[in-house]
Amino acid sequence: MNRPGQPPDGPPDNPGDGPSGGDDDYGYVFDDSFVRAAPIQEYSASERTATEHAPAVRDRPPPAAERTGPRLTRQVLVLAALLTVAFLIAVYLGISPPGQTQSGPPPRPARMSLVPLAPAQAVRPADPDRPFDATPAAQYATGAAGINLPGAHATPHFDESQVIAALSTAKEYLVHSSLSPEVLAGREERAVRLLVDPAQADQFDAALRRPAADGLHAATGWLVRLDPAHAVLAAPDIRVQGVLDYAETGPGTLEITTDHTFVYAVRPASDPEADPSLMVVRRALRLSFDRDALRAHQLELLTSRTEAGPLPCSTPTSAHLRPLLAGEKAPAGRPPATDPYARENGGAVCGTLAEPRPAGSGGAGRRADASGGAGPSATAGDPGAVR
């Protein structure tokens, strides 16, 4: 450490060479480095005479390193802050929350249709304790146990684990959209939406918020939903039978097809003591998966075809289902006309339910009973037959 009065660069090499020799502690006081480091500077004689009453000394500006050092430090800090903000923005924009539409090719809209099946006679009541007895649904499995996965094998571009992942996601979608009491009651749809590809999120939201019978925006194309003011589940058990299959439709696309019949015991929402009746819903779906969808545990709905009864042909079915209940009849008259020129219209197709078939008689297990008798019609097909 330098002593007081020492030059900033240290004492000279030969202090004894000064005017006073080695005994002169101030022999190097006017060393060049000391002069340069002085905070003040004496005015010259000409400068003092040029200005009256001029002070004898003036402050020296700090060295260049001192002037630029703090400024450079501030610039570095500002630059670092800007880089940090830019990085955080990039990370934020690169992460898409569930349901957010992502950039890329325009999504393929899901195509959907629902065919109501009207009963030819009054809806028969079911046994309150054993509502599925004497119907083909008595032989169906209960709930998710009725949605069985086929044996999975690798395809040319997807390994076995990826095929299993696609089948499992398809089953989960069917369970949430067809068997959940909250979804059936119209109180919740988030679990279904989370499984839908973000590219179709807008279409899903529009169908749930503003249903329309246009072949694109029917809520009942995405899920099974009762009108809560009209009918509720009379029993927690839901009988299910159907099949799933898969096929590779391109190097990067795996397609799952599902065909299931769901049989529900329902009763009037306003009368807990009323006799239950059965409603049958057959759903046939085509689901598509690419590798991104498999990783995200999501799917793209390509088509959804639903046949449901007993339903009156004249009642709208895009928002929810309003089944005919025990003792009710379908209104007389023909179903509304279908406009073949309206390409964006789902059409006003309607079928007729056949008479009930008891379980064990001709094709049991392949036909479902709606309200004691959901059979097919030649017009709409058999909602209980699994092809």
CSV table of C-alpha atoms in Angstrom, one decimal:
chain,number,residue,atom,x,y,z
A,1,MET,CA,0.0,0.0,0.0
A,2,ASN,CA,1.3,3.5,-0.9
A,3,ARG,CA,2.2,5.9,1.9
A,4,PRO,CA,0.4,9.2,2.0
A,5,GLY,CA,2.0,11.4,-0.6
A,6,GLN,CA,3.3,8.5,-2.7
A,7,PRO,CA,2.7,8.7,-6.4
A,8,PRO,CA,-0.1,6.4,-7.7
A,9,ASP,CA,2.5,4.3,-9.6
A,10,GLY,CA,4.6,3.8,-6.5
A,11,PRO,CA,7.9,5.4,-5.5
A,12,PRO,CA,10.6,5.8,-8.1
A,13,ASP,CA,13.2,3.2,-8.5
A,14,ASN,CA,16.1,5.4,-7.2
A,15,PRO,CA,14.6,7.8,-4.7
A,16,GLY,CA,18.2,8.8,-3.7
A,17,ASP,CA,18.6,10.5,-7.0
A,18,GLY,CA,16.3,13.3,-5.9
A,19,PRO,CA,17.5,16.8,-4.9
A,20,SER,CA,17.7,15.7,-1.2
A,21,GLY,CA,19.1,12.3,-1.7
A,22,GLY,CA,17.7,9.2,0.0
A,23,ASP,CA,16.7,11.2,3.1
A,24,ASP,CA,14.3,13.4,1.3
A,25,ASP,CA,10.8,11.8,1.7
A,26,TYR,CA,9.4,14.4,-0.8
A,27,GLY,CA,11.9,13.9,-3.5
A,28,TYR,CA,9.4,12.3,-5.8
A,29,VAL,CA,6.4,14.4,-5.0
A,30,PHE,CA,6.4,15.9,-8.5
A,31,ASP,CA,6.7,12.5,-10.2
A,32,ASP,CA,4.8,12.5,-13.5
A,33,SER,CA,2.3,9.9,-12.3
A,34,PHE,CA,1.7,11.9,-9.2
A,35,VAL,CA,1.0,15.0,-11.3
A,36,ARG,CA,-1.3,13.1,-13.6
A,37,ALA,CA,-3.3,11.7,-10.6
A,38,ALA,CA,-3.8,15.1,-8.9
A,39,PRO,CA,-7.5,16.0,-8.6
A,40,ILE,CA,-6.8,19.7,-9.2
A,41,GLN,CA,-4.6,21.6,-11.6
A,42,GLU,CA,-3.0,25.0,-11.2
A,43,TYR,CA,-3.9,27.7,-13.7
A,44,SER,CA,-1.0,29.0,-15.8
A,45,ALA,CA,0.1,32.6,-15.3
A,46,SER,CA,-1.4,33.7,-18.6
A,47,GLU,CA,-4.7,32.0,-17.7
A,48,ARG,CA,-4.8,33.8,-14.3
A,49,THR,CA,-4.1,37.2,-15.9
A,50,ALA,CA,-6.6,36.7,-18.6
A,51,THR,CA,-9.5,36.5,-16.1
A,52,GLU,CA,-9.7,38.9,-13.2
A,53,HIS,CA,-10.1,37.2,-9.8
A,54,ALA,CA,-9.6,33.8,-11.3
A,55,PRO,CA,-9.1,31.0,-8.8
A,56,ALA,CA,-5.6,29.6,-8.6
A,57,VAL,CA,-6.6,26.1,-9.3
A,58,ARG,CA,-9.3,24.2,-11.2
A,59,ASP,CA,-10.7,20.7,-10.9
A,60,ARG,CA,-9.3,18.1,-13.3
A,61,PRO,CA,-11.7,15.9,-15.2
A,62,PRO,CA,-11.5,12.2,-14.1
A,63,PRO,CA,-9.5,9.9,-16.2
A,64,ALA,CA,-11.2,8.4,-19.3
A,65,ALA,CA,-11.4,4.9,-17.6
A,66,GLU,CA,-13.3,6.5,-14.7
A,67,ARG,CA,-15.6,8.4,-17.0
A,68,THR,CA,-16.5,5.4,-19.1
A,69,GLY,CA,-16.5,2.6,-16.5
A,70,PRO,CA,-19.8,3.2,-14.8
A,71,ARG,CA,-21.5,4.0,-18.1
A,72,LEU,CA,-20.3,0.8,-19.7
A,73,THR,CA,-21.5,-1.1,-16.6
A,74,ARG,CA,-25.0,0.4,-17.0
A,75,GLN,CA,-25.0,-0.5,-20.7
A,76,VAL,CA,-24.1,-4.1,-19.9
A,77,LEU,CA,-26.8,-4.3,-17.3
A,78,VAL,CA,-29.5,-2.9,-19.6
A,79,LEU,CA,-28.4,-5.3,-22.4
A,80,ALA,CA,-28.5,-8.2,-20.1
A,81,ALA,CA,-32.0,-7.2,-18.9
A,82,LEU,CA,-33.2,-6.9,-22.5
A,83,LEU,CA,-31.8,-10.3,-23.4
A,84,THR,CA,-33.5,-11.8,-20.4
A,85,VAL,CA,-36.9,-10.3,-21.3
A,86,ALA,CA,-36.6,-11.5,-24.9
A,87,PHE,CA,-35.8,-15.0,-23.8
A,88,LEU,CA,-38.8,-15.1,-21.4
A,89,ILE,CA,-41.1,-13.8,-24.2
A,90,ALA,CA,-39.7,-16.5,-26.6
A,91,VAL,CA,-40.3,-19.2,-23.9
A,92,TYR,CA,-43.9,-17.9,-23.2
A,93,LEU,CA,-44.8,-17.8,-26.9
A,94,GLY,CA,-43.4,-21.2,-27.5
A,95,ILE,CA,-45.6,-22.8,-24.9
A,96,SER,CA,-49.2,-23.4,-25.8
A,97,PRO,CA,-51.6,-24.0,-23.0
A,98,PRO,CA,-54.3,-26.7,-23.4
A,99,GLY,CA,-56.9,-25.8,-25.8
A,100,GLN,CA,-55.0,-22.9,-27.4
A,101,THR,CA,-55.0,-22.9,-31.2
A,102,GLN,CA,-51.5,-23.3,-32.6
A,103,SER,CA,-50.2,-21.9,-35.8
A,104,GLY,CA,-49.7,-24.2,-38.8
A,105,PRO,CA,-51.9,-25.7,-41.5
A,106,PRO,CA,-55.6,-24.9,-41.1
A,107,PRO,CA,-57.4,-27.6,-39.0
A,108,ARG,CA,-59.7,-30.1,-40.7
A,109,PRO,CA,-63.2,-29.5,-39.3
A,110,ALA,CA,-64.9,-32.4,-37.7
A,111,ARG,CA,-68.0,-33.6,-39.6
A,112,MET,CA,-70.9,-34.8,-37.5
A,113,SER,CA,-74.5,-36.1,-37.8
A,114,LEU,CA,-77.2,-37.3,-35.5
A,115,VAL,CA,-80.1,-39.4,-36.6
A,116,PRO,CA,-83.0,-39.4,-34.1
A,117,LEU,CA,-85.0,-42.7,-33.9
A,118,ALA,CA,-88.7,-42.2,-33.1
A,119,PRO,CA,-90.7,-45.1,-31.6
A,120,ALA,CA,-93.7,-46.4,-33.4
A,121,GLN,CA,-95.5,-46.9,-30.1
A,122,ALA,CA,-95.5,-45.4,-26.6
A,123,VAL,CA,-92.3,-45.8,-24.8
A,124,ARG,CA,-92.4,-48.7,-22.4
A,125,PRO,CA,-91.3,-48.3,-18.8
A,126,ALA,CA,-88.4,-50.4,-17.4
A,127,ASP,CA,-88.1,-52.2,-14.1
A,128,PRO,CA,-86.8,-49.6,-11.6
A,129,ASP,CA,-84.5,-52.1,-9.9
A,130,ARG,CA,-83.3,-54.0,-13.0
A,131,PRO,CA,-84.0,-51.6,-15.9
A,132,PHE,CA,-81.8,-53.5,-18.5
A,133,ASP,CA,-83.4,-56.9,-18.0
A,134,ALA,CA,-85.3,-58.5,-20.9
A,135,THR,CA,-83.3,-56.4,-23.3
A,136,PRO,CA,-80.1,-57.1,-25.2
A,137,ALA,CA,-78.4,-54.5,-22.9
A,138,ALA,CA,-78.6,-57.1,-20.1
A,139,GLN,CA,-75.7,-58.9,-21.8
A,140,TYR,CA,-73.6,-55.7,-22.3
A,141,ALA,CA,-70.7,-54.8,-20.0
A,142,THR,CA,-71.1,-51.9,-17.5
A,143,GLY,CA,-69.3,-48.6,-18.1
A,144,ALA,CA,-65.7,-48.5,-19.3
A,145,ALA,CA,-65.5,-52.3,-19.1
A,146,GLY,CA,-67.5,-52.4,-22.3
A,147,ILE,CA,-64.9,-50.5,-24.2
A,148,ASN,CA,-62.3,-53.1,-25.0
A,149,LEU,CA,-59.0,-52.4,-26.8
A,150,PRO,CA,-58.0,-54.8,-29.6
A,151,GLY,CA,-54.6,-56.4,-29.7
A,152,ALA,CA,-52.1,-53.8,-30.7
A,153,HIS,CA,-49.3,-54.4,-33.3
A,154,ALA,CA,-46.8,-52.2,-34.9
A,155,THR,CA,-47.6,-50.6,-38.2
A,156,PRO,CA,-45.1,-49.7,-40.9
A,157,HIS,CA,-44.5,-46.2,-39.3
A,158,PHE,CA,-45.8,-46.6,-35.7
A,159,ASP,CA,-44.4,-48.9,-33.1
A,160,GLU,CA,-46.6,-51.0,-30.8
A,161,SER,CA,-46.4,-48.5,-27.9
A,162,GLN,CA,-47.6,-45.7,-30.2
A,163,VAL,CA,-50.6,-47.8,-31.3
A,164,ILE,CA,-51.4,-48.6,-27.7
A,165,ALA,CA,-51.2,-44.9,-26.9
A,166,ALA,CA,-53.7,-44.0,-29.6
A,167,LEU,CA,-56.1,-46.7,-28.6
A,168,SER,CA,-55.9,-45.7,-25.0
A,169,THR,CA,-56.6,-42.1,-25.8
A,170,ALA,CA,-59.6,-43.1,-28.0
A,171,LYS,CA,-61.0,-45.1,-25.1
A,172,GLU,CA,-60.5,-42.3,-22.6
A,173,TYR,CA,-62.3,-40.0,-25.0
A,174,LEU,CA,-65.3,-42.4,-25.2
A,175,VAL,CA,-65.3,-42.8,-21.4
A,176,HIS,CA,-65.3,-39.0,-20.7
A,177,SER,CA,-67.7,-38.1,-23.6
A,178,SER,CA,-70.2,-40.9,-23.2
A,179,LEU,CA,-70.1,-42.2,-19.6
A,180,SER,CA,-69.3,-39.3,-17.3
A,181,PRO,CA,-72.3,-38.3,-15.2
A,182,GLU,CA,-71.2,-34.7,-15.1
A,183,VAL,CA,-70.9,-34.6,-18.9
A,184,LEU,CA,-74.2,-36.3,-19.4
A,185,ALA,CA,-75.9,-33.8,-17.1
A,186,GLY,CA,-74.3,-30.9,-19.0
A,187,ARG,CA,-72.4,-29.6,-16.1
A,188,GLU,CA,-68.9,-30.2,-17.3
A,189,GLU,CA,-67.0,-30.8,-20.6
A,190,ARG,CA,-63.4,-29.8,-19.7
A,191,ALA,CA,-62.2,-33.4,-19.5
A,192,VAL,CA,-63.4,-34.0,-23.1
A,193,ARG,CA,-61.9,-30.7,-24.4
A,194,LEU,CA,-58.5,-31.5,-23.0
A,195,LEU,CA,-58.4,-34.6,-25.2
A,196,VAL,CA,-59.2,-32.6,-28.4
A,197,ASP,CA,-56.4,-31.4,-30.6
A,198,PRO,CA,-55.9,-27.6,-30.0
A,199,ALA,CA,-56.4,-27.0,-33.7
A,200,GLN,CA,-60.1,-28.0,-33.2
A,201,ALA,CA,-60.6,-26.2,-29.9
A,202,ASP,CA,-62.5,-23.3,-31.5
A,203,GLN,CA,-64.9,-25.7,-33.3
A,204,PHE,CA,-65.4,-27.6,-30.0
A,205,ASP,CA,-66.1,-24.4,-28.1
A,206,ALA,CA,-68.5,-23.0,-30.7
A,207,ALA,CA,-70.4,-26.3,-30.7
A,208,LEU,CA,-70.8,-26.3,-26.9
A,209,ARG,CA,-71.6,-22.6,-26.6
A,210,ARG,CA,-73.6,-22.1,-29.8
A,211,PRO,CA,-74.8,-25.5,-31.1
A,212,ALA,CA,-76.1,-25.6,-34.6
A,213,ALA,CA,-77.5,-28.4,-36.8
A,214,ASP,CA,-75.1,-27.5,-39.6
A,215,GLY,CA,-73.0,-30.7,-39.6
A,216,LEU,CA,-70.1,-28.9,-37.9
A,217,HIS,CA,-71.3,-27.4,-34.6
A,218,ALA,CA,-73.5,-30.0,-32.9
A,219,ALA,CA,-72.5,-30.4,-29.2
A,220,THR,CA,-74.0,-33.9,-29.4
A,221,GLY,CA,-71.4,-34.8,-32.1
A,222,TRP,CA,-68.6,-34.3,-29.5
A,223,LEU,CA,-70.3,-35.9,-26.5
A,224,VAL,CA,-73.5,-37.3,-25.2
A,225,ARG,CA,-75.5,-34.7,-23.2
A,226,LEU,CA,-79.0,-34.8,-21.9
A,227,ASP,CA,-81.3,-31.8,-21.5
A,228,PRO,CA,-81.0,-31.5,-17.6
A,229,ALA,CA,-84.4,-29.8,-17.4
A,230,HIS,CA,-86.0,-32.8,-19.2
A,231,ALA,CA,-84.3,-36.0,-18.2
A,232,VAL,CA,-81.7,-37.3,-15.8
A,233,LEU,CA,-80.0,-40.7,-15.2
A,234,ALA,CA,-82.2,-43.0,-13.3
A,235,ALA,CA,-79.4,-45.5,-12.5
A,236,PRO,CA,-75.6,-45.0,-12.4
A,237,ASP,CA,-75.0,-48.1,-14.5
A,238,ILE,CA,-74.5,-47.5,-18.2
A,239,ARG,CA,-74.4,-50.6,-20.5
A,240,VAL,CA,-71.8,-50.6,-23.3
A,241,GLN,CA,-70.9,-52.8,-26.2
A,242,GLY,CA,-68.7,-52.0,-29.3
A,243,VAL,CA,-65.4,-52.3,-31.1
A,244,LEU,CA,-62.3,-50.3,-31.8
A,245,ASP,CA,-60.0,-50.7,-34.7
A,246,TYR,CA,-56.9,-48.9,-36.1
A,247,ALA,CA,-55.1,-48.5,-39.3
A,248,GLU,CA,-52.2,-46.4,-40.6
A,249,THR,CA,-53.5,-43.9,-43.2
A,250,GLY,CA,-50.1,-42.3,-44.0
A,251,PRO,CA,-46.5,-42.3,-42.8
A,252,GLY,CA,-47.4,-39.8,-40.1
A,253,THR,CA,-51.0,-40.6,-39.4
A,254,LEU,CA,-52.7,-43.3,-37.4
A,255,GLU,CA,-56.5,-43.5,-37.5
A,256,ILE,CA,-58.8,-45.1,-34.9
A,257,THR,CA,-62.4,-46.1,-35.7
A,258,THR,CA,-64.9,-46.7,-32.9
A,259,ASP,CA,-68.4,-48.1,-33.0
A,260,HIS,CA,-70.2,-48.4,-29.6
A,261,THR,CA,-73.7,-48.6,-28.3
A,262,PHE,CA,-74.5,-47.0,-25.0
A,263,VAL,CA,-77.7,-47.8,-23.1
A,264,TYR,CA,-78.9,-45.4,-20.4
A,265,ALA,CA,-81.7,-45.7,-17.9
A,266,VAL,CA,-83.4,-42.3,-17.7
A,267,ARG,CA,-86.3,-40.7,-15.9
A,268,PRO,CA,-88.0,-37.3,-15.9
A,269,ALA,CA,-85.9,-34.6,-14.2
A,270,SER,CA,-89.0,-33.3,-12.3
A,271,ASP,CA,-90.1,-36.6,-10.8
A,272,PRO,CA,-87.6,-38.8,-8.9
A,273,GLU,CA,-90.3,-41.5,-8.4
A,274,ALA,CA,-91.3,-41.9,-12.0
A,275,ASP,CA,-90.7,-45.2,-13.8
A,276,PRO,CA,-87.4,-45.2,-15.7
A,277,SER,CA,-87.1,-45.9,-19.4
A,278,LEU,CA,-84.1,-46.7,-21.6
A,279,MET,CA,-82.3,-44.5,-24.1
A,280,VAL,CA,-79.9,-46.0,-26.6
A,281,VAL,CA,-77.1,-44.1,-28.3
A,282,ARG,CA,-74.9,-45.5,-30.9
A,283,ARG,CA,-71.7,-43.5,-31.7
A,284,ALA,CA,-69.4,-44.2,-34.6
A,285,LEU,CA,-66.3,-42.1,-34.6
A,286,ARG,CA,-63.2,-41.6,-36.7
A,287,LEU,CA,-60.2,-40.3,-34.8
A,288,SER,CA,-56.8,-39.2,-36.2
A,289,PHE,CA,-53.4,-39.2,-34.5
A,290,ASP,CA,-50.1,-37.9,-35.6
A,291,ARG,CA,-46.9,-38.1,-33.5
A,292,ASP,CA,-47.4,-34.7,-31.9
A,293,ALA,CA,-50.9,-35.7,-30.9
A,294,LEU,CA,-49.7,-39.0,-29.4
A,295,ARG,CA,-47.1,-37.2,-27.3
A,296,ALA,CA,-49.7,-34.6,-26.2
A,297,HIS,CA,-52.3,-37.3,-25.4
A,298,GLN,CA,-54.8,-35.6,-27.8
A,299,LEU,CA,-56.8,-36.6,-30.8
A,300,GLU,CA,-58.4,-35.1,-33.9
A,301,LEU,CA,-62.1,-35.9,-34.5
A,302,LEU,CA,-62.7,-36.5,-38.2
A,303,THR,CA,-66.3,-37.7,-38.2
A,304,SER,CA,-69.0,-38.4,-35.7
A,305,ARG,CA,-72.2,-40.3,-36.5
A,306,THR,CA,-74.8,-40.8,-33.9
A,307,GLU,CA,-78.1,-42.7,-33.8
A,308,ALA,CA,-80.2,-42.1,-30.7
A,309,GLY,CA,-83.7,-43.0,-29.5
A,310,PRO,CA,-86.3,-42.8,-28.6
A,311,LEU,CA,-86.3,-39.2,-29.8
A,312,PRO,CA,-89.0,-37.3,-31.6
A,313,CYS,CA,-88.0,-36.3,-35.2
A,314,SER,CA,-89.1,-32.7,-34.7
A,315,THR,CA,-87.0,-32.0,-31.6
A,316,PRO,CA,-83.6,-30.3,-32.2
A,317,THR,CA,-80.7,-32.5,-31.2
A,318,SER,CA,-77.6,-30.3,-31.8
A,319,ALA,CA,-77.5,-28.9,-28.2
A,320,HIS,CA,-78.6,-31.9,-26.2
A,321,LEU,CA,-80.8,-35.0,-26.3
A,322,ARG,CA,-84.4,-34.9,-25.1
A,323,PRO,CA,-85.5,-38.6,-25.1
A,324,LEU,CA,-89.1,-39.6,-25.0
A,325,LEU,CA,-89.8,-41.0,-21.5
A,326,ALA,CA,-91.9,-43.8,-20.2
A,327,GLY,CA,-95.5,-43.6,-21.6
A,328,GLU,CA,-94.7,-40.8,-24.1
A,329,LYS,CA,-95.3,-41.1,-27.8
A,330,ALA,CA,-93.6,-39.5,-30.8
A,331,PRO,CA,-95.7,-36.7,-32.3
A,332,ALA,CA,-97.6,-37.7,-35.4
A,333,GLY,CA,-96.6,-36.5,-38.8
A,334,ARG,CA,-93.6,-36.7,-41.0
A,335,PRO,CA,-90.2,-35.5,-40.0
A,336,PRO,CA,-89.1,-32.1,-41.3
A,337,ALA,CA,-87.9,-31.9,-44.9
A,338,THR,CA,-84.3,-32.3,-45.9
A,339,ASP,CA,-82.7,-29.8,-48.2
A,340,PRO,CA,-80.3,-31.7,-50.5
A,341,TYR,CA,-78.9,-28.4,-51.9
A,342,ALA,CA,-77.7,-27.2,-48.4
A,343,ARG,CA,-74.2,-28.6,-48.3
A,344,GLU,CA,-73.5,-27.1,-44.9
A,345,ASN,CA,-76.7,-28.5,-43.3
A,346,GLY,CA,-76.6,-31.8,-41.5
A,347,GLY,CA,-80.1,-32.7,-42.9
A,348,ALA,CA,-83.3,-33.5,-41.0
A,349,VAL,CA,-82.9,-37.3,-41.3
A,350,CYS,CA,-85.0,-39.4,-38.9
A,351,GLY,CA,-85.5,-43.1,-38.4
A,352,THR,CA,-88.0,-45.3,-36.7
A,353,LEU,CA,-87.4,-47.6,-33.7
A,354,ALA,CA,-88.4,-51.2,-34.2
A,355,GLU,CA,-90.3,-53.3,-31.6
A,356,PRO,CA,-88.3,-54.6,-28.6
A,357,ARG,CA,-86.5,-57.8,-28.8
A,358,PRO,CA,-85.9,-59.7,-25.5
A,359,ALA,CA,-82.4,-60.7,-24.7
A,360,GLY,CA,-81.5,-64.1,-26.1
A,361,SER,CA,-83.9,-64.0,-29.0
A,362,GLY,CA,-82.4,-63.6,-32.5
A,363,GLY,CA,-79.3,-61.5,-32.4
A,364,ALA,CA,-79.2,-60.9,-28.7
A,365,GLY,CA,-76.1,-58.9,-27.8
A,366,ARG,CA,-76.2,-57.2,-31.2
A,367,ARG,CA,-79.3,-55.1,-30.7
A,368,ALA,CA,-80.1,-52.6,-28.0
A,369,ASP,CA,-83.5,-51.8,-26.5
A,370,ALA,CA,-84.5,-48.2,-26.0
A,371,SER,CA,-87.2,-47.8,-23.3
A,372,GLY,CA,-87.8,-51.5,-23.4
A,373,GLY,CA,-87.3,-51.7,-27.2
A,374,ALA,CA,-84.6,-50.0,-29.2
A,375,GLY,CA,-84.4,-51.8,-32.4
A,376,PRO,CA,-83.4,-50.6,-35.8
A,377,SER,CA,-85.3,-49.1,-38.6
A,378,ALA,CA,-84.6,-49.6,-42.2
A,379,THR,CA,-84.2,-45.9,-42.5
A,380,ALA,CA,-81.6,-45.3,-39.9
A,381,GLY,CA,-80.0,-48.6,-39.2
A,382,ASP,CA,-79.7,-50.5,-36.0
A,383,PRO,CA,-78.2,-48.6,-33.1
A,384,GLY,CA,-77.6,-51.8,-31.2
A,385,ALA,CA,-75.9,-53.7,-33.9
A,386,VAL,CA,-72.1,-53.7,-33.8
A,387,ARG,CA,-70.8,-54.1,-37.4
